[in-house]
Amino acid sequence: QASHAFAQYAAGRGFSIVSGLAHGCDAAAHLGSLNANGHTVACLAHGLDTIFPTDHKALARQIIEAGGSLVSEYPIGTAPRANRFLERNRIQVGLSYAVLVIETDVAGGTMYTARCALAEKRTLSAYAPPVDDNARTAPARGNDQLIRSQHAIPITTLVDLDAWLKRLEFGAIDEQGGGSTQRAVPYEPQLLLDGPTPAYEEPCNSDESQPSVTPAKRSRRKRKSGPVAATQEDMFSSPPG
């Protein structure tokens, strides 16, 4: 619910929503943006000749038809594997001006996304559920850790989100708050909403070595490496075999 509501509100304010097309928080973020007639980008952990999870083909089509994008750094024919979902997370960060963590434990793919955001000096915030909210359970321990360490700005309500978005728009968040003093991009700044994904997509823990983190560059044509944008022909075809 938080992912959908926050994405819908931010998209209504002109922010482009970046997420990963996975079940749960990712899908909710894309749908929230679409409900606000906003722009959304889905970063994939495989080639653009397939959609994973397969039951999100309709959602992928909605994103494209609404003027959004599917992007991938993997060539056509690359199958989804656990480690590629981890690698995909750094691309999401690279495409985004700021990152909002919806739910994470102290280890896993979403916490890696948060570390990427800090390494790349992206503004980082985390959802802080109300004290009596059932969301304050083990899956959200990472949120508490990020907030207590002052690496992430706590967001609980739409009022909090509105204040944060205003600071992003005017470049008012400094490095101590996990961000930068530079002004936001004036047209459709990208906002990444991230949360836990199914077990198959949970690729690592905090002890594993991490790939280098580099901002992604968007391209209008297909390439053998680096992020590429989906085409109408590629994205809804079935996986080989």
Short mmCIF file of C-alpha atoms in Angstrom, two decimals:
data_model
loop_
_atom_site.label_atom_id
_atom_site.label_comp_id
_atom_site.label_asym_id
_atom_site.label_seq_id
_atom_site.Cartn_x
_atom_site.Cartn_y
_atom_site.Cartn_z
CA GLN A 1 0.00 0.00 0.00
CA ALA A 2 2.80 2.44 0.87
CA SER A 3 4.63 1.72 -2.38
CA HIS A 4 1.50 2.31 -4.47
CA ALA A 5 0.44 5.44 -2.59
CA PHE A 6 3.91 7.02 -2.58
CA ALA A 7 4.50 6.28 -6.26
CA GLN A 8 1.10 7.65 -7.25
CA TYR A 9 1.71 10.86 -5.30
CA ALA A 10 5.26 11.36 -6.60
CA ALA A 11 4.21 10.64 -10.19
CA GLY A 12 1.45 13.18 -9.82
CA ARG A 13 4.13 15.70 -8.85
CA GLY A 14 6.05 15.00 -12.07
CA PHE A 15 8.57 12.45 -10.81
CA SER A 16 9.36 9.44 -12.99
CA ILE A 17 9.12 6.21 -10.99
CA VAL A 18 11.89 3.61 -11.41
CA SER A 19 11.45 0.04 -10.14
CA GLY A 20 12.05 -3.58 -11.12
CA LEU A 21 8.73 -5.10 -12.33
CA ALA A 22 8.90 -7.76 -9.59
CA HIS A 23 5.97 -8.89 -7.48
CA GLY A 24 5.11 -6.82 -4.44
CA CYS A 25 6.56 -3.34 -3.95
CA ASP A 26 7.91 -3.07 -7.51
CA ALA A 27 4.60 -3.79 -9.22
CA ALA A 28 2.77 -1.54 -6.76
CA ALA A 29 5.13 1.34 -7.57
CA HIS A 30 4.62 0.94 -11.33
CA LEU A 31 0.85 0.73 -10.91
CA GLY A 32 0.79 3.77 -8.65
CA SER A 33 2.62 5.78 -11.29
CA LEU A 34 0.28 4.56 -14.03
CA ASN A 35 -2.76 5.47 -11.95
CA ALA A 36 -1.45 9.04 -11.80
CA ASN A 37 -0.86 9.04 -15.58
CA GLY A 38 2.82 9.32 -14.77
CA HIS A 39 6.03 8.04 -16.31
CA THR A 40 7.61 4.82 -15.03
CA VAL A 41 10.71 2.78 -15.91
CA ALA A 42 11.14 -0.95 -15.25
CA CYS A 43 14.71 -2.26 -14.99
CA LEU A 44 14.97 -5.91 -15.99
CA ALA A 45 17.43 -8.59 -14.90
CA HIS A 46 17.43 -10.40 -18.26
CA GLY A 47 17.21 -9.77 -21.99
CA LEU A 48 14.37 -7.79 -23.50
CA ASP A 49 13.06 -10.81 -25.40
CA THR A 50 11.09 -11.95 -22.36
CA ILE A 51 9.26 -10.65 -19.30
CA PHE A 52 9.88 -11.97 -15.79
CA PRO A 53 7.80 -12.67 -13.83
CA THR A 54 5.75 -13.92 -16.76
CA ASP A 55 2.45 -12.87 -15.19
CA HIS A 56 3.60 -9.24 -15.44
CA LYS A 57 3.46 -9.13 -19.24
CA ALA A 58 0.25 -7.11 -19.05
CA LEU A 59 1.88 -4.65 -16.65
CA ALA A 60 4.90 -4.33 -18.93
CA ARG A 61 2.60 -3.57 -21.86
CA GLN A 62 0.78 -0.92 -19.78
CA ILE A 63 4.10 0.75 -18.97
CA ILE A 64 5.10 0.97 -22.63
CA GLU A 65 1.66 2.08 -23.83
CA ALA A 66 1.71 4.86 -21.20
CA GLY A 67 5.01 6.16 -22.58
CA GLY A 68 7.28 4.46 -20.04
CA SER A 69 10.27 2.19 -20.68
CA LEU A 70 11.71 -1.24 -20.04
CA VAL A 71 15.51 -1.17 -19.81
CA SER A 72 18.19 -3.84 -19.48
CA GLU A 73 21.96 -4.04 -19.65
CA TYR A 74 21.73 -7.66 -20.85
CA PRO A 75 21.66 -8.76 -24.51
CA ILE A 76 18.68 -10.48 -26.10
CA GLY A 77 18.51 -14.12 -25.01
CA THR A 78 19.93 -13.59 -21.50
CA ALA A 79 17.88 -15.60 -19.01
CA PRO A 80 16.95 -14.34 -15.53
CA ARG A 81 19.30 -15.56 -12.79
CA ALA A 82 19.52 -14.65 -9.12
CA ASN A 83 22.75 -12.66 -9.36
CA ARG A 84 21.38 -10.57 -12.23
CA PHE A 85 18.65 -9.16 -10.00
CA LEU A 86 21.39 -7.85 -7.73
CA GLU A 87 23.28 -6.38 -10.68
CA ARG A 88 20.04 -4.84 -11.95
CA ASN A 89 19.67 -2.88 -8.70
CA ARG A 90 22.71 -0.71 -9.40
CA ILE A 91 21.19 0.24 -12.77
CA GLN A 92 18.03 1.36 -11.00
CA VAL A 93 20.10 3.58 -8.72
CA GLY A 94 22.08 4.94 -11.65
CA LEU A 95 18.88 5.98 -13.43
CA SER A 96 17.48 7.71 -10.34
CA TYR A 97 17.97 11.05 -8.67
CA ALA A 98 16.73 9.73 -5.32
CA VAL A 99 15.88 6.37 -3.72
CA LEU A 100 12.98 5.49 -1.41
CA VAL A 101 13.30 2.10 0.32
CA ILE A 102 9.85 0.68 1.04
CA GLU A 103 10.91 -2.46 2.93
CA THR A 104 14.19 -4.26 3.55
CA ASP A 105 15.74 -6.58 6.07
CA VAL A 106 19.31 -5.94 7.24
CA ALA A 107 20.67 -8.03 4.34
CA GLY A 108 19.58 -8.74 0.80
CA GLY A 109 19.05 -7.13 -2.57
CA THR A 110 17.19 -4.04 -1.36
CA MET A 111 19.84 -3.26 1.26
CA TYR A 112 22.40 -3.52 -1.53
CA THR A 113 20.35 -0.97 -3.46
CA ALA A 114 20.57 1.35 -0.44
CA ARG A 115 24.36 0.92 -0.29
CA CYS A 116 24.58 1.72 -4.01
CA ALA A 117 22.54 4.86 -3.44
CA LEU A 118 24.89 6.04 -0.68
CA ALA A 119 27.99 5.20 -2.72
CA GLU A 120 26.65 7.18 -5.67
CA LYS A 121 25.54 10.06 -3.41
CA ARG A 122 21.88 9.63 -4.25
CA THR A 123 19.39 11.05 -1.76
CA LEU A 124 18.11 8.11 0.30
CA SER A 125 14.92 7.78 2.32
CA ALA A 126 13.15 4.83 3.92
CA TYR A 127 9.56 4.10 4.81
CA ALA A 128 9.03 4.23 8.57
CA PRO A 129 5.72 2.48 9.32
CA PRO A 130 3.60 3.86 12.18
CA VAL A 131 4.42 2.31 15.56
CA ASP A 132 1.21 0.26 15.60
CA ASP A 133 1.63 -0.88 11.99
CA ASN A 134 2.09 -4.61 11.32
CA ALA A 135 4.82 -3.65 8.82
CA ARG A 136 7.19 -3.12 11.76
CA THR A 137 8.36 -6.72 11.58
CA ALA A 138 11.56 -8.52 10.58
CA PRO A 139 11.29 -7.67 6.85
CA ALA A 140 11.55 -3.96 7.75
CA ARG A 141 14.51 -4.17 10.14
CA GLY A 142 16.75 -2.74 7.45
CA ASN A 143 14.54 0.36 7.24
CA ASP A 144 15.06 0.97 10.95
CA GLN A 145 18.80 0.44 10.60
CA LEU A 146 19.08 2.94 7.74
CA ILE A 147 17.05 5.52 9.63
CA ARG A 148 18.82 5.07 13.00
CA SER A 149 22.22 5.38 11.34
CA GLN A 150 20.98 8.64 9.74
CA HIS A 151 21.74 7.29 6.28
CA ALA A 152 18.08 7.55 5.26
CA ILE A 153 15.41 10.18 5.80
CA PRO A 154 12.28 8.64 7.41
CA ILE A 155 9.03 8.83 5.44
CA THR A 156 5.80 7.76 7.16
CA THR A 157 2.97 9.76 5.63
CA LEU A 158 2.18 11.57 2.39
CA VAL A 159 2.92 14.80 4.26
CA ASP A 160 6.45 13.53 4.92
CA LEU A 161 6.75 12.48 1.28
CA ASP A 162 5.57 15.87 0.05
CA ALA A 163 8.17 17.67 2.18
CA TRP A 164 10.91 15.34 0.89
CA LEU A 165 9.89 15.80 -2.74
CA LYS A 166 9.89 19.57 -2.33
CA ARG A 167 13.44 19.40 -0.98
CA LEU A 168 14.44 17.26 -3.96
CA GLU A 169 12.90 19.73 -6.39
CA PHE A 170 14.86 22.61 -4.91
CA GLY A 171 18.07 20.70 -4.17
CA ALA A 172 17.81 21.40 -0.45
CA ILE A 173 19.06 18.03 0.83
CA ASP A 174 22.74 18.11 1.76
CA GLU A 175 25.27 15.30 1.96
CA GLN A 176 24.67 14.77 5.68
CA GLY A 177 21.11 13.81 4.79
CA GLY A 178 22.26 11.28 2.20
CA GLY A 179 21.98 13.53 -0.82
CA SER A 180 23.55 16.36 -2.71
CA THR A 181 23.33 20.13 -2.82
CA GLN A 182 22.85 20.17 -6.59
CA ARG A 183 19.46 21.17 -8.00
CA ALA A 184 17.16 18.39 -9.14
CA VAL A 185 16.71 17.67 -12.82
CA PRO A 186 13.92 20.13 -13.83
CA TYR A 187 12.04 17.66 -16.06
CA GLU A 188 10.83 14.31 -14.73
CA PRO A 189 13.44 13.61 -12.04
CA GLN A 190 13.70 9.87 -11.56
CA LEU A 191 12.65 8.39 -8.21
CA LEU A 192 13.47 4.76 -7.37
CA LEU A 193 11.06 2.86 -5.13
CA ASP A 194 12.50 -0.43 -3.95
CA GLY A 195 11.37 -3.24 -1.71
CA PRO A 196 11.81 -6.98 -1.16
CA THR A 197 11.32 -9.39 -4.04
CA PRO A 198 10.43 -13.11 -4.13
CA ALA A 199 13.00 -15.62 -2.90
CA TYR A 200 14.17 -16.43 -6.44
CA GLU A 201 15.03 -12.76 -6.91
CA GLU A 202 16.82 -12.31 -3.56
CA PRO A 203 20.36 -12.60 -4.85
CA CYS A 204 22.80 -11.92 -2.05
CA ASN A 205 23.54 -11.14 1.55
CA SER A 206 25.67 -8.38 3.01
CA ASP A 207 28.79 -10.57 3.17
CA GLU A 208 28.99 -11.23 -0.56
CA SER A 209 31.30 -9.27 -2.83
CA GLN A 210 29.53 -6.57 -4.78
CA PRO A 211 29.94 -5.43 -8.37
CA SER A 212 31.13 -1.91 -9.08
CA VAL A 213 28.49 0.79 -9.02
CA THR A 214 28.32 3.09 -12.03
CA PRO A 215 25.51 5.36 -13.23
CA ALA A 216 23.63 3.93 -16.18
CA LYS A 217 23.46 5.74 -19.51
CA ARG A 218 20.19 5.42 -21.42
CA SER A 219 20.27 4.60 -25.11
CA ARG A 220 17.68 4.60 -27.87
CA ARG A 221 19.23 1.69 -29.69
CA LYS A 222 20.08 -1.87 -28.72
CA ARG A 223 23.62 -2.65 -27.64
CA LYS A 224 25.42 -5.82 -26.67
CA SER A 225 26.24 -4.34 -23.28
CA GLY A 226 24.93 -1.49 -21.18
CA PRO A 227 21.29 -0.54 -20.62
CA VAL A 228 19.03 -0.78 -23.65
CA ALA A 229 15.42 0.23 -24.15
CA ALA A 230 12.67 -2.25 -25.00
CA THR A 231 11.01 -2.41 -28.39
CA GLN A 232 7.41 -3.40 -29.03
CA GLU A 233 8.54 -6.59 -30.82
CA ASP A 234 10.96 -7.80 -28.15
CA MET A 235 9.26 -7.29 -24.86
CA PHE A 236 6.17 -9.46 -25.00
CA SER A 237 7.63 -12.52 -26.70
CA SER A 238 7.89 -15.75 -24.75
CA PRO A 239 11.23 -16.94 -23.39
CA PRO A 240 13.07 -19.40 -25.65
CA GLY A 241 12.27 -23.02 -25.02
#
